[in-house]
mmCIF file of C-alpha atoms and ligand atoms in Angstrom:
data_model
loop_
_atom_site.group_PDB
_atom_site.id
_atom_site.type_symbol
_atom_site.label_atom_id
_atom_site.label_comp_id
_atom_site.label_asym_id
_atom_site.label_seq_id
_atom_site.Cartn_x
_atom_site.Cartn_y
_atom_site.Cartn_z
ATOM 1 C CA UNK D 282 -5.592 -14.980 -1.519
ATOM 2 C CA UNK D 283 -7.321 -12.120 -3.242
ATOM 3 C CA UNK D 284 -8.213 -8.639 -2.231
ATOM 4 C CA UNK D 285 -11.800 -7.557 -2.732
ATOM 5 C CA UNK D 286 -11.716 -3.792 -3.191
ATOM 6 C CA UNK D 287 -14.512 -1.333 -3.796
ATOM 7 C CA UNK D 288 -14.581 2.453 -3.948
ATOM 8 C CA UNK D 289 -17.743 4.377 -3.040
ATOM 9 C CA UNK D 290 -18.391 8.029 -3.843
ATOM 10 C CA UNK D 291 -20.548 10.491 -1.899
ATOM 11 C CA UNK D 292 -21.741 13.207 -4.259
ATOM 12 C CA UNK D 293 -22.612 15.680 -1.488
ATOM 13 C CA UNK D 294 -19.101 15.909 -0.066
ATOM 14 C CA UNK D 295 -17.025 14.399 -2.902
ATOM 15 C CA UNK D 296 -15.857 11.791 -0.395
ATOM 16 C CA UNK D 297 -14.453 8.394 -1.320
ATOM 17 C CA UNK D 298 -15.109 5.497 1.045
ATOM 18 C CA UNK D 299 -13.607 2.054 0.625
ATOM 19 C CA UNK D 300 -14.395 -1.600 1.201
ATOM 20 C CA UNK D 301 -11.423 -3.916 1.756
ATOM 21 C CA UNK D 302 -11.923 -7.649 2.133
ATOM 22 C CA UNK D 303 -10.143 -10.967 1.937
ATOM 23 C CA UNK D 304 -11.922 -13.249 -0.513
ATOM 24 C CA UNK D 305 -10.986 -16.381 1.422
ATOM 25 C CA UNK D 306 -11.719 -15.517 5.058
ATOM 26 C CA UNK D 307 -14.424 -12.992 4.105
ATOM 27 C CA UNK D 308 -13.122 -10.559 6.744
ATOM 28 C CA UNK D 309 -13.571 -6.946 5.701
ATOM 29 C CA UNK D 310 -13.043 -3.332 6.673
ATOM 30 C CA UNK D 311 -14.821 -0.155 5.654
ATOM 31 C CA UNK D 312 -12.791 3.044 5.468
ATOM 32 C CA UNK D 313 -14.055 6.635 5.806
ATOM 33 C CA UNK D 314 -17.749 5.788 5.626
ATOM 34 C CA UNK D 315 -20.523 8.367 5.157
ATOM 35 C CA UNK D 316 -23.609 8.183 7.385
ATOM 36 C CA UNK D 317 -26.143 8.646 4.597
ATOM 37 C CA UNK D 318 -24.892 5.482 2.851
ATOM 38 C CA UNK D 319 -25.295 2.938 5.677
ATOM 39 C CA UNK D 320 -27.927 0.941 3.780
ATOM 40 C CA UNK D 321 -25.661 0.662 0.747
ATOM 41 C CA UNK D 322 -22.752 -0.658 2.839
ATOM 42 C CA UNK D 323 -25.028 -3.204 4.558
ATOM 43 C CA UNK D 324 -26.365 -4.426 1.232
ATOM 44 C CA UNK D 325 -22.841 -4.767 -0.117
ATOM 45 C CA UNK D 326 -21.582 -6.712 2.899
ATOM 46 C CA UNK D 327 -24.574 -9.044 2.919
ATOM 47 C CA UNK D 328 -24.514 -9.699 -0.820
ATOM 48 C CA UNK D 329 -20.800 -10.585 -0.658
ATOM 49 C CA UNK D 330 -21.172 -12.637 2.563
ATOM 50 C CA UNK D 331 -18.555 -10.543 4.369
ATOM 51 C CA UNK D 332 -17.838 -10.187 8.098
ATOM 52 C CA UNK D 333 -17.156 -6.613 9.169
ATOM 53 C CA UNK D 334 -14.004 -6.539 11.325
ATOM 54 C CA UNK D 335 -12.870 -2.908 11.239
ATOM 55 C CA UNK D 336 -14.381 0.524 10.693
ATOM 56 C CA UNK D 337 -11.303 2.568 9.829
ATOM 57 C CA UNK D 338 -11.079 6.351 9.721
ATOM 58 C CA UNK D 339 -8.192 8.312 8.264
ATOM 59 C CA UNK D 340 -9.118 11.252 10.540
ATOM 60 C CA UNK D 341 -12.002 13.176 12.122
ATOM 61 C CA UNK D 342 -13.706 14.594 9.048
ATOM 62 C CA UNK D 343 -14.934 18.171 8.772
ATOM 63 C CA UNK D 344 -17.071 17.847 5.638
ATOM 64 C CA UNK D 345 -19.304 14.812 6.201
ATOM 65 C CA UNK D 346 -20.663 12.733 9.058
ATOM 66 C CA UNK D 347 -19.254 9.249 9.526
ATOM 67 C CA UNK D 348 -21.277 6.026 9.511
ATOM 68 C CA UNK D 349 -19.025 4.270 12.044
ATOM 69 C CA UNK D 350 -21.358 4.585 15.032
ATOM 70 C CA UNK D 351 -24.422 3.494 13.084
ATOM 71 C CA UNK D 352 -22.599 0.541 11.566
ATOM 72 C CA UNK D 353 -21.196 -0.469 14.966
ATOM 73 C CA UNK D 354 -24.783 -0.793 16.211
ATOM 74 C CA UNK D 355 -25.611 -3.103 13.313
ATOM 75 C CA UNK D 356 -22.302 -5.035 13.468
ATOM 76 C CA UNK D 357 -21.310 -4.995 17.175
ATOM 77 C CA UNK D 358 -18.234 -7.146 16.602
ATOM 78 C CA UNK D 359 -16.666 -4.489 14.356
ATOM 79 C CA UNK D 360 -13.977 -2.297 15.898
ATOM 80 C CA UNK D 361 -13.869 1.424 15.173
ATOM 81 C CA UNK D 362 -10.197 2.225 14.638
ATOM 82 C CA UNK D 363 -8.331 5.477 14.128
ATOM 83 C CA UNK D 364 -5.313 7.374 15.421
ATOM 84 C CA UNK D 365 -4.834 7.079 19.163
ATOM 85 C CA UNK D 366 -4.952 10.868 19.604
ATOM 86 C CA UNK D 367 -8.027 11.504 17.447
ATOM 87 C CA UNK D 368 -10.079 12.398 20.522
ATOM 88 C CA UNK D 369 -13.005 10.039 19.988
ATOM 89 C CA UNK D 370 -15.422 9.910 22.898
ATOM 90 C CA UNK D 371 -16.678 6.435 21.914
ATOM 91 C CA UNK D 372 -14.690 3.233 22.476
ATOM 92 C CA UNK D 373 -12.208 2.637 19.670
ATOM 93 C CA UNK D 374 -9.102 0.717 18.745
ATOM 94 C CA UNK D 375 -6.197 3.194 18.963
ATOM 95 C CA UNK D 376 -3.828 3.087 15.990
ATOM 96 C CA UNK D 377 -0.350 4.491 15.532
ATOM 97 C CA UNK D 378 2.418 4.464 12.969
ATOM 98 C CA UNK D 379 3.423 0.949 11.886
ATOM 99 C CA UNK D 380 0.425 -0.807 13.442
ATOM 100 C CA UNK D 381 -0.543 -3.617 11.062
ATOM 101 C CA UNK D 382 -4.095 -4.953 10.900
ATOM 102 C CA UNK D 383 -5.082 -8.118 9.088
ATOM 103 C CA UNK D 384 -8.133 -9.119 7.080
ATOM 104 C CA UNK D 385 -7.391 -12.789 6.643
ATOM 105 C CA UNK D 386 -4.141 -12.681 4.670
ATOM 106 C CA UNK D 387 -4.605 -9.066 3.525
ATOM 107 C CA UNK D 388 -2.415 -6.594 5.422
ATOM 108 C CA UNK D 389 -3.418 -3.047 6.308
ATOM 109 C CA UNK D 390 -0.417 -1.069 7.529
ATOM 110 C CA UNK D 391 -0.960 2.200 9.352
ATOM 111 C CA UNK D 392 1.111 5.186 8.196
ATOM 112 C CA UNK D 393 0.993 8.221 10.491
ATOM 113 C CA UNK D 394 0.348 11.089 8.083
ATOM 114 C CA UNK D 395 0.062 14.410 9.972
ATOM 115 C CA UNK D 396 -0.523 17.602 8.027
ATOM 116 C CA UNK D 397 -4.202 17.803 7.085
ATOM 117 C CA UNK D 398 -4.888 17.192 10.783
ATOM 118 C CA UNK D 399 -2.563 16.343 13.640
ATOM 119 C CA UNK D 400 -3.938 12.795 13.800
ATOM 120 C CA UNK D 401 -4.312 11.840 10.117
ATOM 121 C CA UNK D 402 -3.484 8.346 8.936
ATOM 122 C CA UNK D 403 -2.957 6.668 5.586
ATOM 123 C CA UNK D 404 -3.460 2.951 5.102
ATOM 124 C CA UNK D 405 -1.062 0.826 3.029
ATOM 125 C CA UNK D 406 -3.220 -2.064 1.855
ATOM 126 C CA UNK D 407 -2.117 -5.388 0.394
ATOM 127 C CA UNK D 408 1.350 -3.891 -0.199
ATOM 128 C CA UNK D 409 0.094 -2.402 -3.471
ATOM 129 C CA UNK D 410 -2.110 0.607 -2.665
ATOM 130 C CA UNK D 411 -2.313 3.547 -0.276
ATOM 131 C CA UNK D 412 -5.590 4.950 0.969
ATOM 132 C CA UNK D 413 -4.259 8.454 1.510
ATOM 133 C CA UNK D 414 -7.252 10.137 3.132
ATOM 134 C CA UNK D 415 -7.021 13.926 2.865
ATOM 135 C CA UNK D 416 -3.222 13.831 2.795
ATOM 136 C CA UNK D 417 -2.051 13.054 -0.750
ATOM 137 C CA UNK D 418 -4.840 13.984 -3.165
ATOM 138 C CA UNK D 419 -4.574 13.510 -6.927
ATOM 139 C CA UNK D 420 -2.363 16.391 -8.111
ATOM 140 C CA UNK D 421 -2.893 18.178 -4.802
ATOM 141 C CA UNK D 422 -3.037 17.625 -1.050
ATOM 142 C CA UNK D 423 -5.454 18.281 1.773
ATOM 143 C CA UNK D 424 -5.756 21.712 3.350
ATOM 144 C CA UNK D 425 -3.854 22.293 6.587
ATOM 145 C CA UNK D 426 -5.589 25.286 8.147
ATOM 146 C CA UNK D 427 -7.646 23.684 10.947
ATOM 147 C CA UNK D 428 -7.887 20.582 13.203
ATOM 148 C CA UNK D 429 -4.239 20.854 14.186
ATOM 149 C CA UNK D 430 -3.167 20.964 10.568
ATOM 150 C CA UNK D 431 0.371 21.946 9.608
ATOM 151 C CA UNK D 432 1.763 22.598 6.155
ATOM 152 C CA UNK D 433 5.266 21.724 7.392
ATOM 153 C CA UNK D 434 4.030 18.367 8.698
ATOM 154 C CA UNK D 435 2.158 17.827 5.416
ATOM 155 C CA UNK D 436 5.368 18.406 3.476
ATOM 156 C CA UNK D 437 7.174 15.709 5.480
ATOM 157 C CA UNK D 438 4.230 13.325 5.124
ATOM 158 C CA UNK D 439 4.116 13.798 1.345
ATOM 159 C CA UNK D 440 7.860 13.208 1.157
ATOM 160 C CA UNK D 441 7.366 9.947 3.053
ATOM 161 C CA UNK D 442 4.519 8.773 0.815
ATOM 162 C CA UNK D 443 6.533 9.705 -2.285
ATOM 163 C CA UNK D 444 9.126 7.094 -1.350
ATOM 164 C CA UNK D 445 6.760 4.157 -1.777
ATOM 165 C CA UNK D 446 7.259 1.953 -4.827
ATOM 166 C CA UNK D 447 6.380 3.998 -7.964
ATOM 167 C CA UNK D 448 3.666 1.529 -8.924
ATOM 168 C CA UNK D 449 1.843 1.873 -5.622
ATOM 169 C CA UNK D 450 -1.739 2.899 -6.282
ATOM 170 C CA UNK D 451 -3.033 6.049 -4.581
ATOM 171 C CA UNK D 452 -6.683 6.129 -3.572
ATOM 172 C CA UNK D 453 -7.530 9.533 -2.063
ATOM 173 C CA UNK D 454 -10.242 10.569 0.392
ATOM 174 C CA UNK D 455 -11.667 13.117 -2.030
ATOM 175 C CA UNK D 456 -11.525 14.193 -5.618
ATOM 176 C CA UNK D 457 -13.379 17.160 -7.049
ATOM 177 C CA UNK D 458 -12.673 16.496 -10.731
ATOM 178 C CA UNK D 459 -13.990 12.968 -11.241
ATOM 179 C CA UNK D 460 -10.674 11.158 -10.888
ATOM 180 C CA UNK D 461 -10.624 7.981 -8.817
ATOM 181 C CA UNK D 462 -7.081 6.648 -8.594
ATOM 182 C CA UNK D 463 -3.489 7.546 -9.337
ATOM 183 C CA UNK D 464 -0.130 6.042 -8.428
ATOM 184 C CA UNK D 465 3.092 7.289 -6.867
ATOM 185 C CA UNK D 466 4.942 7.497 -10.176
ATOM 186 C CA UNK D 467 2.191 9.571 -11.770
ATOM 187 C CA UNK D 468 2.015 11.856 -8.738
ATOM 188 C CA UNK D 469 5.750 12.481 -8.826
ATOM 189 C CA UNK D 470 5.272 13.606 -12.439
ATOM 190 C CA UNK D 471 2.016 15.554 -12.256
ATOM 191 C CA UNK D 472 1.487 16.762 -8.674
ATOM 192 C CA UNK D 473 2.939 20.287 -8.582
ATOM 193 C CA UNK D 474 3.114 20.260 -4.790
ATOM 194 C CA UNK D 475 5.580 17.373 -4.819
ATOM 195 C CA UNK D 476 8.043 19.468 -6.810
ATOM 196 C CA UNK D 477 8.290 22.327 -4.295
ATOM 197 C CA UNK D 478 10.888 23.059 -1.636
ATOM 198 C CA UNK D 479 9.626 23.110 1.944
ATOM 199 C CA UNK D 480 9.518 26.902 2.076
ATOM 200 C CA UNK D 481 7.740 27.234 -1.281
ATOM 201 C CA UNK D 482 5.264 24.532 -0.238
ATOM 202 C CA UNK D 483 4.393 26.362 2.983
ATOM 203 C CA UNK D 484 3.908 29.659 1.103
ATOM 204 C CA UNK D 485 1.703 27.911 -1.483
ATOM 205 C CA UNK D 486 -0.586 26.269 1.064
ATOM 206 C CA UNK D 487 -0.881 29.438 3.120
ATOM 207 C CA UNK D 488 -1.988 31.303 -0.007
ATOM 208 C CA UNK D 489 -5.026 29.056 -0.540
ATOM 209 C CA UNK D 490 -7.411 31.006 1.790
ATOM 210 C CA UNK D 491 -10.209 28.453 1.378
ATOM 211 C CA UNK D 492 -13.630 28.962 2.998
ATOM 212 C CA UNK D 493 -14.347 26.596 5.876
ATOM 213 C CA UNK D 494 -16.335 23.472 4.901
ATOM 214 C CA UNK D 495 -20.018 24.341 5.173
ATOM 215 C CA UNK D 496 -20.773 21.446 7.558
ATOM 216 C CA UNK D 497 -17.704 21.747 9.817
ATOM 217 C CA UNK D 498 -19.609 22.990 12.876
ATOM 218 C CA UNK D 499 -21.867 19.939 12.732
ATOM 219 C CA UNK D 500 -19.505 17.347 11.292
ATOM 220 C CA UNK D 501 -16.560 17.580 13.704
ATOM 221 C CA UNK D 502 -18.560 17.210 16.957
ATOM 222 C CA UNK D 503 -20.718 14.513 15.343
ATOM 223 C CA UNK D 504 -17.665 12.593 14.196
ATOM 224 C CA UNK D 505 -16.038 12.766 17.632
ATOM 225 C CA UNK D 506 -19.149 10.775 18.632
ATOM 226 C CA UNK D 507 -18.853 8.440 15.623
ATOM 227 C CA UNK D 508 -21.847 10.071 13.945
ATOM 228 C CA UNK D 509 -24.224 9.194 16.793
ATOM 229 C CA UNK D 510 -25.380 12.755 17.529
HETATM 230 FE FE1 FE2 Q 215 -10.614 16.006 6.025
#
């Protein structure tokens, strides 16, 4: 058994998307896809001879439009999967904490990770890496000021993720400084937010006062329709 793993980067929104596949069965999943890269994903799947089983989303994104709907049209057998309360208006496979999906012998365990949104998920893949979406970012975490976000919930989620084995790799949903991967041990050492008490953490996040993502008014309704509008 071997995991095939690829990280894609969208330069417009600084978004990471991921390909996960089992080298033996050739079953694969794409995670947090970006609509403008559909051709690239198709080329990758075809060149590797992979069968698309799941289109996973860590949450409804506010900064880019997903490719799930477009890819579902091209690969009708693929299931769009995200948190059961994400509010999708298209058919999807509802996920919740502790759901485990399989790509051949590769496991993908669902970790409910509220904080950035009220329906965010992380995915624990192959028991050696976490795709942390916009929850645990490298030396930071996702903002919590819209889409049902909560800095208190984020604190608890980060505490939970911090308890994974120190060698567990962390692959975030975004990075704005060119970094691509970290691990739990490194984050415990370098992520200043993981060193704060709950009250200090809440004060810190509420001090951020970030502008809303420039595409939020388009992206959220589009993503509730899987990028088909
Ligand atoms: Fe997000």
